[in-house]
Structures are given as structure tokens and as C-alpha cells.
Coordinates of C-alpha atoms in Angstrom, one line a residue:
X121 CA 255.9 31.4 119.2
X122 CA 255.8 27.7 118.6
X123 CA 253.9 27.1 115.3
X124 CA 252.7 23.7 116.5
X125 CA 250.5 25.4 119.1
X126 CA 247.2 27.0 118.0
X127 CA 246.1 29.8 120.3
X128 CA 242.3 30.1 120.8
X129 CA 239.8 31.9 122.9
X130 CA 237.0 29.8 124.3
X131 CA 233.7 30.9 125.8
X132 CA 231.8 29.1 128.6
X133 CA 228.1 30.0 128.0
X134 CA 225.9 28.8 130.8
X135 CA 222.1 28.7 130.7
X136 CA 219.8 26.8 133.1
X137 CA 222.8 25.2 134.8
X138 CA 224.0 23.7 131.5
X139 CA 226.8 24.9 129.3
X140 CA 227.0 25.2 125.5
X141 CA 229.4 23.2 123.3
X142 CA 229.6 23.3 119.5
X143 CA 230.3 20.8 116.7
X144 CA 231.4 21.7 113.2
X145 CA 233.4 20.5 110.2
X146 CA 231.7 17.1 110.0
X147 CA 233.5 16.1 113.2
X148 CA 232.0 14.1 116.1
X149 CA 233.8 16.0 118.9
X150 CA 232.1 18.8 120.8
X151 CA 234.3 21.8 121.7
X152 CA 234.0 25.1 123.4
X153 CA 232.6 28.0 121.3
X154 CA 235.3 30.4 120.2
X155 CA 238.2 30.3 117.8
X156 CA 241.6 31.4 116.8
X157 CA 243.0 34.8 117.3
X158 CA 243.3 37.1 114.3
X159 CA 246.4 39.3 113.9
X160 CA 246.6 41.9 116.7
X161 CA 243.6 40.6 118.7
X162 CA 243.6 39.9 122.4
X163 CA 242.0 36.7 123.6
X164 CA 239.0 38.8 124.8
X165 CA 238.6 40.5 121.5
X166 CA 238.8 37.2 119.6
X167 CA 236.2 35.6 121.9
X168 CA 233.7 38.5 121.4
X169 CA 234.2 38.4 117.6
X170 CA 233.8 34.6 117.4
X171 CA 230.7 34.5 119.6
X172 CA 229.1 37.1 117.3
X173 CA 230.1 35.3 114.2
X174 CA 229.2 31.8 115.4
X175 CA 226.2 32.3 117.7
X176 CA 225.0 35.8 116.8
X177 CA 225.4 37.0 120.3
X178 CA 226.8 40.4 121.5
X179 CA 229.2 40.2 124.4
X180 CA 231.0 43.0 126.2
X181 CA 234.5 42.7 127.7
X182 CA 233.1 43.6 131.1
X183 CA 230.8 40.6 130.9
X184 CA 233.5 37.9 130.5
X185 CA 235.7 36.4 133.3
X186 CA 238.9 34.4 132.6
X187 CA 238.7 31.0 134.1
X188 CA 242.1 29.8 132.9
X189 CA 244.5 28.5 130.2
X190 CA 244.1 24.9 129.0
X191 CA 246.3 23.0 126.6
X192 CA 245.8 19.7 124.8
X193 CA 246.2 17.9 121.5
X194 CA 244.1 19.7 118.9
X195 CA 241.0 17.5 118.1
X196 CA 240.7 18.8 114.5
X197 CA 244.4 18.9 113.7
X198 CA 246.0 15.9 115.4
X199 CA 249.7 16.9 114.8
X200 CA 249.1 20.2 116.5
X201 CA 248.4 21.3 120.1
X202 CA 245.9 23.9 121.1
X203 CA 246.0 26.3 123.9
X204 CA 242.7 27.8 124.9
X205 CA 242.2 30.8 127.1
X206 CA 238.7 30.2 128.5
X207 CA 236.3 32.8 129.7
X208 CA 232.9 32.5 131.5
X209 CA 230.4 34.6 129.6
X210 CA 228.3 36.2 132.3
X211 CA 225.9 38.1 130.1
X212 CA 225.1 38.4 126.4
X213 CA 222.5 40.1 124.1
X214 CA 220.4 38.3 121.4
X215 CA 219.3 34.7 121.2
X216 CA 221.9 32.1 120.3
X217 CA 221.6 30.9 116.7
X218 CA 223.9 28.7 114.6
X219 CA 225.9 30.3 111.8
X220 CA 226.4 28.3 108.6
X221 CA 229.7 26.8 109.7
X222 CA 228.3 25.2 112.8
X223 CA 226.4 21.9 112.8
X224 CA 225.1 21.8 116.3
X225 CA 225.0 23.4 119.7
X226 CA 224.8 21.0 122.6
X227 CA 223.8 22.0 126.2
X228 CA 225.5 19.7 128.7
X229 CA 225.6 19.1 132.5
X230 CA 226.5 16.1 134.7
X231 CA 223.5 14.2 133.6
X232 CA 224.4 14.0 129.9
X233 CA 228.0 14.9 129.3
X234 CA 229.2 11.3 129.2
X235 CA 226.8 10.5 126.4
X236 CA 228.9 12.7 124.0
X237 CA 232.4 12.8 122.7
X238 CA 233.9 16.1 124.0
X239 CA 237.4 17.6 123.7
X240 CA 240.1 17.1 126.3
X241 CA 239.8 20.8 127.3
X242 CA 236.1 20.4 127.9
X243 CA 236.8 17.4 130.1
X244 CA 239.3 19.5 132.1
X245 CA 237.0 22.6 132.4
X246 CA 233.8 20.6 133.3
X247 CA 234.8 19.7 137.0
X248 CA 235.7 23.4 137.6
X249 CA 232.2 24.5 136.6
X250 CA 230.6 21.8 138.8
X251 CA 232.8 22.7 141.8
X252 CA 231.8 26.4 141.4
X253 CA 228.1 25.4 141.4
X254 CA 227.7 26.9 137.9
X255 CA 226.3 23.7 136.3
X256 CA 224.4 20.7 137.6

């Protein structure tokens, strides 16, 4: 595996025709919720673990649907690339709450996304969600 590529699982959480982005680490860029795979984890397992850790929500494998693989420059580590396998989270348990490592959750749609600095992967996924009628 190329050590210059970071593998991550990303979750697309949609509520009221908007989807959730997160910001952390003192950065000004909003990214998909999720994170890096731990040793031996599948993308699905990593996403479920990360969503519980970051947002306090419980997600089952049957309630996520892969939307695709997306690659770009890593926004937090500029000399690396990131490859995100993204999933639509169709159902979850518990209310979304921030963990200590996150600074903000932002709900976006076509009316407000251009007001914020978002990752290249979010920019690539956004039109797919609009074309499927999942967000306004």
C-alpha cells in the first residue's frame, strides 16, 4: 500500500434534506464525519466505530449504503492524499452530539454550502446527493 495515501471511511448523514459535516483540530475546513481505519477493520466497521466515537450515534452495517470511493489531497496533511470510501447512513440511534475532539457540526444544503470552506471530497459528493434528491 502506498504510505502517501490515507484510507478513511466517511459517513453521509442526512437530516431534513441537509447533510452533516464536521470541523476539528483548529482547522477551517469542513469534512465528512468518519476517520481512518484501524488495523484489521473494514471500511464499514471503521465508519460505525468513528460515528459512535465522534457523534455518539449507533449505526448498523445494514443501515449504510456505499456511495463510492473518492480521492484528493488531504486537507489536514498537505503532503498526503486521502482516499475516502463514503457511505450514506440511512438510519441511526441516539441524538448526534459532539465528542471532545470535534469543534463543530455543520448541516449543509444548496442554500448554504458555498458560505463555508469544505474539502474537495465534499465538493465531489455534494452534486451526487443533489441529483439523487437526498438534499435540497
